[in-house]
mmCIF file of C-alpha atoms in Angstrom:
data_model
loop_
_atom_site.group_PDB
_atom_site.id
_atom_site.type_symbol
_atom_site.label_atom_id
_atom_site.label_comp_id
_atom_site.label_asym_id
_atom_site.label_seq_id
_atom_site.Cartn_x
_atom_site.Cartn_y
_atom_site.Cartn_z
ATOM 1 C CA UNK G 1 -18.838 12.235 -17.178
ATOM 2 C CA UNK G 2 -21.340 14.966 -17.740
ATOM 3 C CA UNK G 3 -20.770 18.805 -17.357
ATOM 4 C CA UNK G 4 -22.856 21.821 -17.190
ATOM 5 C CA UNK G 5 -22.762 24.246 -19.741
ATOM 6 C CA UNK G 6 -21.901 27.761 -18.238
ATOM 7 C CA UNK G 7 -23.015 29.734 -21.269
ATOM 8 C CA UNK G 8 -26.576 28.132 -21.988
ATOM 9 C CA UNK G 9 -28.321 31.333 -21.195
ATOM 10 C CA UNK G 10 -26.372 33.563 -23.148
ATOM 11 C CA UNK G 11 -27.002 31.688 -26.347
ATOM 12 C CA UNK G 12 -30.645 31.295 -25.622
ATOM 13 C CA UNK G 13 -31.394 35.098 -26.243
ATOM 14 C CA UNK G 14 -28.433 37.076 -28.023
ATOM 15 C CA UNK G 15 -28.424 40.836 -27.041
ATOM 16 C CA UNK G 16 -26.651 42.748 -30.083
ATOM 17 C CA UNK G 17 -26.385 45.881 -27.816
ATOM 18 C CA UNK G 18 -23.707 43.991 -25.431
ATOM 19 C CA UNK G 19 -20.906 44.405 -27.463
ATOM 20 C CA UNK G 20 -21.433 47.940 -29.044
ATOM 21 C CA UNK G 21 -18.788 49.926 -30.958
ATOM 22 C CA UNK G 22 -18.878 53.490 -29.588
ATOM 23 C CA UNK G 23 -18.201 55.224 -32.869
ATOM 24 C CA UNK G 24 -21.218 53.443 -34.656
ATOM 25 C CA UNK G 25 -24.416 53.545 -32.589
ATOM 26 C CA UNK G 26 -26.666 50.481 -33.163
ATOM 27 C CA UNK G 27 -30.217 51.714 -34.013
ATOM 28 C CA UNK G 28 -32.698 50.973 -31.277
ATOM 29 C CA UNK G 29 -34.477 48.265 -33.380
ATOM 30 C CA UNK G 30 -31.784 46.334 -33.660
ATOM 31 C CA UNK G 31 -30.292 46.013 -30.197
ATOM 32 C CA UNK G 32 -32.314 42.899 -29.393
ATOM 33 C CA UNK G 33 -32.598 40.010 -31.685
ATOM 34 C CA UNK G 34 -33.707 36.684 -30.826
ATOM 35 C CA UNK G 35 -31.946 33.986 -33.049
ATOM 36 C CA UNK G 36 -34.208 31.197 -34.073
ATOM 37 C CA UNK G 37 -31.861 28.270 -33.971
ATOM 38 C CA UNK G 38 -32.447 26.017 -36.887
ATOM 39 C CA UNK G 39 -32.285 22.712 -34.500
ATOM 40 C CA UNK G 40 -32.309 22.044 -30.737
ATOM 41 C CA UNK G 41 -29.423 22.467 -28.863
ATOM 42 C CA UNK G 42 -26.818 19.658 -28.859
ATOM 43 C CA UNK G 43 -27.069 17.283 -25.814
ATOM 44 C CA UNK G 44 -23.168 18.016 -24.679
ATOM 45 C CA UNK G 45 -23.998 21.862 -24.966
ATOM 46 C CA UNK G 46 -26.524 21.386 -21.965
ATOM 47 C CA UNK G 47 -24.007 20.048 -19.867
ATOM 48 C CA UNK G 48 -20.643 21.058 -20.967
ATOM 49 C CA UNK G 49 -18.575 23.655 -18.831
ATOM 50 C CA UNK G 50 -14.962 24.442 -19.890
ATOM 51 C CA UNK G 51 -12.339 22.959 -17.913
ATOM 52 C CA UNK G 52 -11.335 24.873 -14.721
ATOM 53 C CA UNK G 53 -7.530 25.577 -15.615
ATOM 54 C CA UNK G 54 -8.694 27.287 -19.022
ATOM 55 C CA UNK G 55 -8.850 31.095 -19.558
ATOM 56 C CA UNK G 56 -12.464 31.946 -18.463
ATOM 57 C CA UNK G 57 -13.544 33.957 -21.928
ATOM 58 C CA UNK G 58 -17.201 33.475 -21.373
ATOM 59 C CA UNK G 59 -17.022 35.460 -18.014
ATOM 60 C CA UNK G 60 -15.330 38.407 -20.006
ATOM 61 C CA UNK G 61 -17.350 41.651 -19.200
ATOM 62 C CA UNK G 62 -17.477 43.195 -22.330
ATOM 63 C CA UNK G 63 -17.269 47.271 -22.084
ATOM 64 C CA UNK G 64 -17.433 50.064 -24.531
ATOM 65 C CA UNK G 65 -14.218 51.643 -24.953
ATOM 66 C CA UNK G 66 -13.745 54.740 -23.478
ATOM 67 C CA UNK G 67 -10.678 56.558 -24.570
ATOM 68 C CA UNK G 68 -11.625 59.633 -22.655
ATOM 69 C CA UNK G 69 -10.683 58.107 -19.431
ATOM 70 C CA UNK G 70 -7.027 57.683 -20.621
ATOM 71 C CA UNK G 71 -4.133 59.702 -18.811
ATOM 72 C CA UNK G 72 -3.543 62.715 -21.279
ATOM 73 C CA UNK G 73 -6.137 65.459 -22.362
ATOM 74 C CA UNK G 74 -4.730 66.642 -25.718
ATOM 75 C CA UNK G 75 -5.643 68.986 -28.260
ATOM 76 C CA UNK G 76 -5.824 68.238 -32.127
ATOM 77 C CA UNK G 77 -2.497 70.084 -33.009
ATOM 78 C CA UNK G 78 -0.695 68.734 -30.084
ATOM 79 C CA UNK G 79 -1.773 65.354 -30.634
ATOM 80 C CA UNK G 80 -0.517 65.529 -34.292
ATOM 81 C CA UNK G 81 2.810 67.176 -33.047
ATOM 82 C CA UNK G 82 3.202 64.356 -30.671
ATOM 83 C CA UNK G 83 2.879 61.792 -33.151
ATOM 84 C CA UNK G 84 5.120 63.349 -35.535
ATOM 85 C CA UNK G 85 8.015 63.370 -32.784
ATOM 86 C CA UNK G 86 7.343 59.999 -31.763
ATOM 87 C CA UNK G 87 7.310 57.950 -34.994
ATOM 88 C CA UNK G 88 10.672 59.848 -35.892
ATOM 89 C CA UNK G 89 11.985 58.992 -32.559
ATOM 90 C CA UNK G 90 14.523 56.088 -31.599
ATOM 91 C CA UNK G 91 13.640 56.044 -27.922
ATOM 92 C CA UNK G 92 10.321 54.922 -27.098
ATOM 93 C CA UNK G 93 9.393 54.322 -23.113
ATOM 94 C CA UNK G 94 6.385 53.147 -22.009
ATOM 95 C CA UNK G 95 4.746 56.398 -21.213
ATOM 96 C CA UNK G 96 5.530 57.800 -24.620
ATOM 97 C CA UNK G 97 4.065 54.589 -26.538
ATOM 98 C CA UNK G 98 0.964 55.197 -24.205
ATOM 99 C CA UNK G 99 0.750 58.683 -24.995
ATOM 100 C CA UNK G 100 1.053 57.945 -29.077
ATOM 101 C CA UNK G 101 -1.914 55.643 -28.951
ATOM 102 C CA UNK G 102 -3.790 58.216 -26.895
ATOM 103 C CA UNK G 103 -2.643 60.900 -29.501
ATOM 104 C CA UNK G 104 -4.201 58.755 -32.314
ATOM 105 C CA UNK G 105 -7.510 58.469 -30.428
ATOM 106 C CA UNK G 106 -7.621 62.243 -29.768
ATOM 107 C CA UNK G 107 -7.537 62.550 -33.544
ATOM 108 C CA UNK G 108 -10.138 59.900 -34.283
ATOM 109 C CA UNK G 109 -12.479 61.795 -32.042
ATOM 110 C CA UNK G 110 -12.243 64.792 -34.152
ATOM 111 C CA UNK G 111 -11.872 63.167 -37.572
ATOM 112 C CA UNK G 112 -14.802 64.984 -39.276
ATOM 113 C CA UNK G 113 -12.711 68.247 -38.401
ATOM 114 C CA UNK G 114 -9.549 67.175 -40.023
ATOM 115 C CA UNK G 115 -9.604 67.185 -43.944
ATOM 116 C CA UNK G 116 -6.127 65.592 -44.046
ATOM 117 C CA UNK G 117 -6.483 63.263 -41.601
ATOM 118 C CA UNK G 118 -6.129 59.726 -44.093
ATOM 119 C CA UNK G 119 -2.936 61.823 -45.593
ATOM 120 C CA UNK G 120 -1.688 62.056 -42.075
ATOM 121 C CA UNK G 121 -2.219 58.350 -41.244
ATOM 122 C CA UNK G 122 -0.409 57.494 -44.362
ATOM 123 C CA UNK G 123 2.384 60.166 -43.856
ATOM 124 C CA UNK G 124 3.032 58.756 -40.394
ATOM 125 C CA UNK G 125 2.508 55.297 -40.914
ATOM 126 C CA UNK G 126 0.164 54.703 -37.753
ATOM 127 C CA UNK G 127 -1.061 51.358 -38.547
ATOM 128 C CA UNK G 128 2.507 50.344 -39.192
ATOM 129 C CA UNK G 129 4.078 51.904 -36.158
ATOM 130 C CA UNK G 130 1.256 50.317 -33.943
ATOM 131 C CA UNK G 131 2.308 46.958 -35.333
ATOM 132 C CA UNK G 132 6.130 47.071 -34.809
ATOM 133 C CA UNK G 133 5.330 48.169 -31.304
ATOM 134 C CA UNK G 134 3.277 45.022 -30.658
ATOM 135 C CA UNK G 135 5.870 43.036 -32.007
ATOM 136 C CA UNK G 136 8.580 44.347 -29.719
ATOM 137 C CA UNK G 137 6.273 43.301 -26.648
ATOM 138 C CA UNK G 138 7.601 40.663 -24.738
ATOM 139 C CA UNK G 139 6.018 36.987 -24.704
ATOM 140 C CA UNK G 140 7.225 36.052 -21.208
ATOM 141 C CA UNK G 141 5.183 38.316 -19.085
ATOM 142 C CA UNK G 142 2.412 40.876 -19.361
ATOM 143 C CA UNK G 143 3.137 43.995 -16.925
ATOM 144 C CA UNK G 144 1.564 46.822 -18.851
ATOM 145 C CA UNK G 145 -1.777 47.922 -20.455
ATOM 146 C CA UNK G 146 -0.232 48.461 -23.728
ATOM 147 C CA UNK G 147 -1.268 45.563 -25.727
ATOM 148 C CA UNK G 148 -4.850 46.299 -24.545
ATOM 149 C CA UNK G 149 -4.609 49.942 -25.376
ATOM 150 C CA UNK G 150 -3.165 49.188 -29.002
ATOM 151 C CA UNK G 151 -6.191 47.037 -29.797
ATOM 152 C CA UNK G 152 -8.485 49.728 -28.385
ATOM 153 C CA UNK G 153 -6.945 52.134 -30.561
ATOM 154 C CA UNK G 154 -6.881 50.076 -33.706
ATOM 155 C CA UNK G 155 -10.758 49.288 -32.798
ATOM 156 C CA UNK G 156 -11.250 53.100 -32.863
ATOM 157 C CA UNK G 157 -9.338 53.501 -36.343
ATOM 158 C CA UNK G 158 -11.549 51.048 -37.889
ATOM 159 C CA UNK G 159 -14.696 53.152 -37.255
ATOM 160 C CA UNK G 160 -13.046 56.754 -38.156
ATOM 161 C CA UNK G 161 -9.958 56.625 -40.179
ATOM 162 C CA UNK G 162 -10.647 53.121 -41.935
ATOM 163 C CA UNK G 163 -8.053 54.139 -44.786
ATOM 164 C CA UNK G 164 -5.217 53.960 -42.051
ATOM 165 C CA UNK G 165 -5.910 50.216 -41.897
ATOM 166 C CA UNK G 166 -6.426 49.461 -45.662
ATOM 167 C CA UNK G 167 -4.525 46.461 -46.691
ATOM 168 C CA UNK G 168 -2.737 46.057 -43.361
ATOM 169 C CA UNK G 169 -5.300 44.271 -40.823
ATOM 170 C CA UNK G 170 -3.668 40.808 -41.814
ATOM 171 C CA UNK G 171 -0.315 41.844 -40.469
ATOM 172 C CA UNK G 172 -1.786 43.710 -37.558
ATOM 173 C CA UNK G 173 -3.998 40.685 -36.670
ATOM 174 C CA UNK G 174 -0.869 38.317 -36.558
ATOM 175 C CA UNK G 175 1.051 40.916 -34.327
ATOM 176 C CA UNK G 176 -1.736 41.282 -31.928
ATOM 177 C CA UNK G 177 -2.396 37.420 -31.864
ATOM 178 C CA UNK G 178 1.588 36.694 -31.499
ATOM 179 C CA UNK G 179 1.639 39.254 -28.467
ATOM 180 C CA UNK G 180 -0.988 37.460 -26.625
ATOM 181 C CA UNK G 181 -1.031 34.015 -27.896
ATOM 182 C CA UNK G 182 2.164 33.027 -26.603
ATOM 183 C CA UNK G 183 2.192 34.685 -23.191
ATOM 184 C CA UNK G 184 2.677 32.067 -20.218
ATOM 185 C CA UNK G 185 -0.320 30.004 -19.100
ATOM 186 C CA UNK G 186 -3.173 31.770 -17.490
ATOM 187 C CA UNK G 187 -2.877 29.957 -14.081
ATOM 188 C CA UNK G 188 0.836 30.717 -14.004
ATOM 189 C CA UNK G 189 0.285 34.652 -14.040
ATOM 190 C CA UNK G 190 0.075 36.898 -10.945
ATOM 191 C CA UNK G 191 -3.009 38.506 -9.875
ATOM 192 C CA UNK G 192 -2.092 41.638 -11.628
ATOM 193 C CA UNK G 193 -1.069 39.807 -14.831
ATOM 194 C CA UNK G 194 -4.413 38.084 -14.875
ATOM 195 C CA UNK G 195 -6.379 41.247 -14.716
ATOM 196 C CA UNK G 196 -4.359 42.673 -17.719
ATOM 197 C CA UNK G 197 -4.711 39.729 -19.540
ATOM 198 C CA UNK G 198 -8.471 39.549 -19.074
ATOM 199 C CA UNK G 199 -8.923 43.128 -20.258
ATOM 200 C CA UNK G 200 -6.500 42.517 -23.269
ATOM 201 C CA UNK G 201 -8.561 39.486 -24.334
ATOM 202 C CA UNK G 202 -11.833 41.763 -23.866
ATOM 203 C CA UNK G 203 -10.129 44.204 -26.096
ATOM 204 C CA UNK G 204 -9.203 41.650 -28.515
ATOM 205 C CA UNK G 205 -12.676 40.506 -28.652
ATOM 206 C CA UNK G 206 -14.276 44.037 -29.333
ATOM 207 C CA UNK G 207 -11.430 44.771 -31.957
ATOM 208 C CA UNK G 208 -12.308 41.469 -34.203
ATOM 209 C CA UNK G 209 -16.019 42.322 -33.819
ATOM 210 C CA UNK G 210 -15.408 45.749 -34.979
ATOM 211 C CA UNK G 211 -13.352 45.127 -37.921
ATOM 212 C CA UNK G 212 -16.143 43.027 -39.113
ATOM 213 C CA UNK G 213 -19.357 45.728 -38.108
ATOM 214 C CA UNK G 214 -16.835 48.668 -39.540
ATOM 215 C CA UNK G 215 -16.653 47.418 -43.073
ATOM 216 C CA UNK G 216 -19.205 47.712 -45.811
ATOM 217 C CA UNK G 217 -21.722 44.973 -46.031
ATOM 218 C CA UNK G 218 -20.341 44.035 -49.236
ATOM 219 C CA UNK G 219 -16.721 43.366 -47.873
ATOM 220 C CA UNK G 220 -17.595 41.385 -44.722
ATOM 221 C CA UNK G 221 -16.648 38.142 -46.605
ATOM 222 C CA UNK G 222 -13.155 39.615 -47.093
ATOM 223 C CA UNK G 223 -13.137 40.884 -43.566
ATOM 224 C CA UNK G 224 -13.907 37.443 -42.187
ATOM 225 C CA UNK G 225 -11.602 35.884 -44.644
ATOM 226 C CA UNK G 226 -8.700 38.098 -43.405
ATOM 227 C CA UNK G 227 -9.501 37.160 -39.479
ATOM 228 C CA UNK G 228 -10.192 33.604 -40.024
ATOM 229 C CA UNK G 229 -7.155 32.929 -42.179
ATOM 230 C CA UNK G 230 -5.064 34.568 -39.185
ATOM 231 C CA UNK G 231 -6.799 32.492 -36.666
ATOM 232 C CA UNK G 232 -6.487 29.130 -38.689
ATOM 233 C CA UNK G 233 -2.694 29.744 -38.776
ATOM 234 C CA UNK G 234 -2.727 29.748 -34.997
ATOM 235 C CA UNK G 235 -5.107 26.935 -34.634
ATOM 236 C CA UNK G 236 -2.834 24.607 -36.482
ATOM 237 C CA UNK G 237 0.084 25.443 -34.218
ATOM 238 C CA UNK G 238 2.269 22.749 -32.836
ATOM 239 C CA UNK G 239 1.959 24.629 -29.512
ATOM 240 C CA UNK G 240 -1.173 23.240 -27.732
ATOM 241 C CA UNK G 241 -1.683 26.548 -25.701
ATOM 242 C CA UNK G 242 -1.635 28.610 -28.917
ATOM 243 C CA UNK G 243 -4.030 26.018 -30.663
ATOM 244 C CA UNK G 244 -6.426 26.111 -27.995
ATOM 245 C CA UNK G 245 -6.408 30.071 -27.681
ATOM 246 C CA UNK G 246 -7.169 30.230 -31.478
ATOM 247 C CA UNK G 247 -9.755 27.893 -31.468
ATOM 248 C CA UNK G 248 -11.658 29.656 -28.614
ATOM 249 C CA UNK G 249 -11.491 32.854 -30.722
ATOM 250 C CA UNK G 250 -12.877 30.824 -33.755
ATOM 251 C CA UNK G 251 -15.760 29.823 -31.896
ATOM 252 C CA UNK G 252 -16.683 33.249 -30.359
ATOM 253 C CA UNK G 253 -16.195 34.849 -33.923
ATOM 254 C CA UNK G 254 -18.550 32.051 -35.184
ATOM 255 C CA UNK G 255 -21.316 33.001 -32.517
ATOM 256 C CA UNK G 256 -20.996 36.674 -33.356
ATOM 257 C CA UNK G 257 -21.425 35.950 -37.049
ATOM 258 C CA UNK G 258 -24.592 34.051 -36.611
ATOM 259 C CA UNK G 259 -25.881 37.239 -34.357
ATOM 260 C CA UNK G 260 -24.594 39.912 -36.738
ATOM 261 C CA UNK G 261 -25.642 38.348 -40.142
ATOM 262 C CA UNK G 262 -28.740 36.291 -39.045
ATOM 263 C CA UNK G 263 -31.792 37.036 -40.481
ATOM 264 C CA UNK G 264 -33.342 38.439 -37.461
ATOM 265 C CA UNK G 265 -30.594 41.018 -36.940
ATOM 266 C CA UNK G 266 -31.763 43.095 -39.436
ATOM 267 C CA UNK G 267 -35.160 44.549 -40.709
ATOM 268 C CA UNK G 268 -36.028 45.444 -44.179
ATOM 269 C CA UNK G 269 -34.785 48.892 -45.133
ATOM 270 C CA UNK G 270 -32.925 49.344 -41.733
ATOM 271 C CA UNK G 271 -29.605 49.638 -42.917
ATOM 272 C CA UNK G 272 -28.351 51.055 -46.467
ATOM 273 C CA UNK G 273 -26.945 48.284 -48.450
ATOM 274 C CA UNK G 274 -27.505 45.659 -45.704
ATOM 275 C CA UNK G 275 -28.916 42.346 -47.350
ATOM 276 C CA UNK G 276 -31.038 41.535 -44.793
ATOM 277 C CA UNK G 277 -29.435 37.803 -44.597
ATOM 278 C CA UNK G 278 -26.294 36.456 -44.791
ATOM 279 C CA UNK G 279 -26.809 34.765 -48.159
ATOM 280 C CA UNK G 280 -24.711 36.998 -50.053
ATOM 281 C CA UNK G 281 -21.595 36.661 -47.686
ATOM 282 C CA UNK G 282 -19.008 34.567 -49.308
ATOM 283 C CA UNK G 283 -15.698 33.303 -47.008
ATOM 284 C CA UNK G 284 -13.431 31.346 -49.528
ATOM 285 C CA UNK G 285 -11.740 30.063 -46.673
ATOM 286 C CA UNK G 286 -14.832 28.542 -45.147
ATOM 287 C CA UNK G 287 -14.293 25.045 -46.330
ATOM 288 C CA UNK G 288 -10.698 24.788 -45.144
ATOM 289 C CA UNK G 289 -11.674 25.990 -41.500
ATOM 290 C CA UNK G 290 -14.796 23.704 -41.642
ATOM 291 C CA UNK G 291 -12.568 20.760 -42.476
ATOM 292 C CA UNK G 292 -10.225 21.438 -39.573
ATOM 293 C CA UNK G 293 -12.954 21.929 -37.256
ATOM 294 C CA UNK G 294 -14.380 18.489 -38.377
ATOM 295 C CA UNK G 295 -11.206 16.546 -37.611
ATOM 296 C CA UNK G 296 -10.580 18.850 -34.414
ATOM 297 C CA UNK G 297 -13.987 17.429 -33.044
ATOM 298 C CA UNK G 298 -12.817 14.159 -32.544
ATOM 299 C CA UNK G 299 -10.789 12.694 -29.414
ATOM 300 C CA UNK G 300 -10.965 13.467 -25.605
ATOM 301 C CA UNK G 301 -9.211 16.967 -25.893
ATOM 302 C CA UNK G 302 -11.034 19.370 -23.598
ATOM 303 C CA UNK G 303 -11.043 21.976 -26.663
ATOM 304 C CA UNK G 304 -13.427 19.545 -28.580
ATOM 305 C CA UNK G 305 -16.345 20.892 -26.856
ATOM 306 C CA UNK G 306 -15.125 24.338 -27.771
ATOM 307 C CA UNK G 307 -15.002 23.031 -31.498
ATOM 308 C CA UNK G 308 -18.446 21.559 -31.508
ATOM 309 C CA UNK G 309 -19.919 24.953 -30.021
ATOM 310 C CA UNK G 310 -18.177 26.717 -32.992
ATOM 311 C CA UNK G 311 -19.597 23.913 -35.629
ATOM 312 C CA UNK G 312 -22.918 24.476 -34.103
ATOM 313 C CA UNK G 313 -23.015 28.047 -34.936
ATOM 314 C CA UNK G 314 -21.750 27.360 -38.475
ATOM 315 C CA UNK G 315 -24.448 24.960 -38.712
ATOM 316 C CA UNK G 316 -26.916 27.205 -37.948
ATOM 317 C CA UNK G 317 -25.353 30.122 -40.092
ATOM 318 C CA UNK G 318 -25.189 27.712 -43.147
ATOM 319 C CA UNK G 319 -28.673 25.971 -42.828
ATOM 320 C CA UNK G 320 -30.563 29.405 -42.444
ATOM 321 C CA UNK G 321 -28.441 31.378 -44.630
ATOM 322 C CA UNK G 322 -28.278 28.970 -47.756
ATOM 323 C CA UNK G 323 -31.806 27.865 -47.782
ATOM 324 C CA UNK G 324 -32.923 29.680 -50.759
ATOM 325 C CA UNK G 325 -29.512 29.231 -52.931
ATOM 326 C CA UNK G 326 -29.052 25.331 -52.526
ATOM 327 C CA UNK G 327 -28.407 23.581 -55.978
ATOM 328 C CA UNK G 328 -30.509 20.478 -56.991
ATOM 329 C CA UNK G 329 -27.547 18.136 -55.994
ATOM 330 C CA UNK G 330 -27.317 19.684 -52.473
ATOM 331 C CA UNK G 331 -31.192 19.313 -52.177
ATOM 332 C CA UNK G 332 -30.649 15.814 -53.182
ATOM 333 C CA UNK G 333 -27.752 14.910 -51.180
ATOM 334 C CA UNK G 334 -29.490 16.323 -47.748
ATOM 335 C CA UNK G 335 -32.695 14.267 -48.937
ATOM 336 C CA UNK G 336 -30.640 10.977 -48.920
ATOM 337 C CA UNK G 337 -29.132 11.703 -45.573
ATOM 338 C CA UNK G 338 -32.821 12.546 -44.096
ATOM 339 C CA UNK G 339 -33.994 9.364 -45.753
ATOM 340 C CA UNK G 340 -31.064 7.017 -44.542
ATOM 341 C CA UNK G 341 -31.085 8.552 -41.213
ATOM 342 C CA UNK G 342 -27.263 8.025 -40.922
ATOM 343 C CA UNK G 343 -26.322 11.250 -38.994
ATOM 344 C CA UNK G 344 -27.693 12.124 -35.387
ATOM 345 C CA UNK G 345 -25.974 15.582 -35.714
ATOM 346 C CA UNK G 346 -26.786 17.938 -34.047
ATOM 347 C CA UNK G 347 -28.763 16.476 -31.926
ATOM 348 C CA UNK G 348 -26.734 13.817 -30.289
ATOM 349 C CA UNK G 349 -23.837 14.335 -27.921
ATOM 350 C CA UNK G 350 -21.717 11.617 -29.602
ATOM 351 C CA UNK G 351 -21.116 12.948 -33.364
ATOM 352 C CA UNK G 352 -18.297 11.423 -35.336
ATOM 353 C CA UNK G 353 -16.387 13.855 -37.785
ATOM 354 C CA UNK G 354 -18.120 11.905 -40.148
ATOM 355 C CA UNK G 355 -21.638 12.381 -38.915
ATOM 356 C CA UNK G 356 -20.719 16.354 -38.952
ATOM 357 C CA UNK G 357 -19.586 16.336 -42.236
ATOM 358 C CA UNK G 358 -22.727 14.605 -43.628
ATOM 359 C CA UNK G 359 -24.997 16.931 -41.993
ATOM 360 C CA UNK G 360 -22.959 20.208 -43.280
ATOM 361 C CA UNK G 361 -22.857 18.110 -46.762
ATOM 362 C CA UNK G 362 -26.065 19.349 -48.104
ATOM 363 C CA UNK G 363 -25.395 23.159 -47.592
ATOM 364 C CA UNK G 364 -21.770 23.276 -48.831
ATOM 365 C CA UNK G 365 -21.106 24.257 -52.212
ATOM 366 C CA UNK G 366 -18.544 22.009 -54.361
ATOM 367 C CA UNK G 367 -15.405 24.176 -53.751
ATOM 368 C CA UNK G 368 -15.945 23.992 -50.159
ATOM 369 C CA UNK G 369 -16.605 20.129 -49.969
ATOM 370 C CA UNK G 370 -13.430 19.847 -51.713
ATOM 371 C CA UNK G 371 -11.430 22.290 -49.346
ATOM 372 C CA UNK G 372 -12.782 19.975 -46.597
ATOM 373 C CA UNK G 373 -11.195 16.691 -48.453
ATOM 374 C CA UNK G 374 -7.895 18.387 -48.938
ATOM 375 C CA UNK G 375 -7.871 19.253 -45.382
ATOM 376 C CA UNK G 376 -8.092 15.782 -44.241
ATOM 377 C CA UNK G 377 -5.766 14.612 -46.932
ATOM 378 C CA UNK G 378 -3.099 17.114 -45.311
ATOM 379 C CA UNK G 379 -4.192 16.258 -42.048
ATOM 380 C CA UNK G 380 -3.088 12.542 -42.372
ATOM 381 C CA UNK G 381 0.745 13.970 -42.484
ATOM 382 C CA UNK G 382 0.897 15.616 -39.257
ATOM 383 C CA UNK G 383 -0.339 13.731 -36.424
ATOM 384 C CA UNK G 384 1.050 16.326 -34.127
ATOM 385 C CA UNK G 385 -1.685 18.675 -34.829
ATOM 386 C CA UNK G 386 -4.212 16.864 -36.348
ATOM 387 C CA UNK G 387 -6.094 13.807 -35.068
ATOM 388 C CA UNK G 388 -5.542 11.049 -37.958
ATOM 389 C CA UNK G 389 -8.833 9.276 -36.695
ATOM 390 C CA UNK G 390 -10.586 12.404 -37.216
ATOM 391 C CA UNK G 391 -9.093 12.907 -40.935
ATOM 392 C CA UNK G 392 -10.136 9.226 -41.657
ATOM 393 C CA UNK G 393 -13.551 9.637 -40.369
ATOM 394 C CA UNK G 394 -13.952 12.984 -42.818
ATOM 395 C CA UNK G 395 -12.796 11.050 -45.733
ATOM 396 C CA UNK G 396 -15.222 8.298 -44.898
ATOM 397 C CA UNK G 397 -17.934 10.734 -45.853
ATOM 398 C CA UNK G 398 -16.331 11.377 -49.248
ATOM 399 C CA UNK G 399 -15.764 7.456 -49.973
ATOM 400 C CA UNK G 400 -19.664 7.042 -49.305
ATOM 401 C CA UNK G 401 -20.692 9.672 -51.825
ATOM 402 C CA UNK G 402 -17.646 10.217 -53.994
ATOM 403 C CA UNK G 403 -19.859 11.629 -56.998
ATOM 404 C CA UNK G 404 -21.084 14.401 -54.629
ATOM 405 C CA UNK G 405 -18.203 15.122 -52.462
ATOM 406 C CA UNK G 406 -15.470 15.038 -55.373
ATOM 407 C CA UNK G 407 -17.644 16.887 -57.454
ATOM 408 C CA UNK G 408 -14.707 19.401 -58.167
ATOM 409 C CA UNK G 409 -11.547 17.262 -58.667
ATOM 410 C CA UNK G 410 -9.207 19.745 -60.293
ATOM 411 C CA UNK G 411 -7.856 20.743 -56.796
ATOM 412 C CA UNK G 412 -6.909 17.058 -55.950
ATOM 413 C CA UNK G 413 -3.976 16.547 -58.088
ATOM 414 C CA UNK G 414 -1.331 16.258 -57.145
ATOM 415 C CA UNK G 415 -2.708 14.105 -54.223
ATOM 416 C CA UNK G 416 -1.238 14.704 -50.632
ATOM 417 C CA UNK G 417 0.770 11.682 -49.597
ATOM 418 C CA UNK G 418 0.181 10.583 -45.805
#
């Protein structure tokens, strides 16, 4: 069966200004950037359309946050006073929770006028209180906009009072993901719940991108590490619906990664501290993440196409970003694969995990290659989450060229037992 890709046009030309952070304007010269892909689009990408029963992520309308449109018009001192009363209170109804978030946004809008804002955030534990409130949200229904507004507030905090989130993003991400990922199936929701769900997912997308946009360039790798570590936890869940949503989020963020860190996204000297390329971005979890995606690309599950899409973005990211940092053995491996013509990825619609791993192999560092093999070995132990056929296919790659794939064997002891 052949399908029609509903987001083909979106990826032919990427508009950076489409997902703006309202408190960090994008210079005009960066608003539009045409990404030159390192290869032709895969055949399956031209034909695939997500199953009708899935949540329509690709149809989301991303709008800039507008906290001014909220219900209260609070002054600076009133906002501070309300926050102090709220965090010490034991009774927190829905209206008070909403006003608490609005009070935070009020202070963020006047951040430059508040010399003690960081101290105030620490004193009132704003991030911790938002996390607790998110954890208290029911996962069997969605009747209010609190989750959405909480994520919008975190987005605004990440661009103003950054110190308020230092060391707390991982726990905040888990609270956000748990509050949404475990909700009932989208098709079982009422029309009102579907609308709230769409807007909440929209807010989550903006929040994740804002966390990356608003951190120093030198910390982008750390930020992506935190986000993908959290998402990978849910992408390996025994709950199929949760796993599906997490994989969708990984794909969306990988698309953003290519856009935001792509060479054509920057011009020389445009941003202070900008590398102008993504060569310098180090993401320790990348090998483990790719290993899971390689395995998940096998089989007939509808999420396979979402996984293949994510892999396409990662392939573009690595092939373009590491062209000047390849070691001799990486170049030799890529040349051998080219001469043998033993992989059709990424230009053919039927690619096995082995084919995909070979295509990626020439752009992976030893520690990343080892993490992929370890992930495949661990996958053999749990068939409820991983496809054993996919794991075996990945291991075939290492068996064909163990000298290259097992360069760093220190992590293979003790070996996981299937």
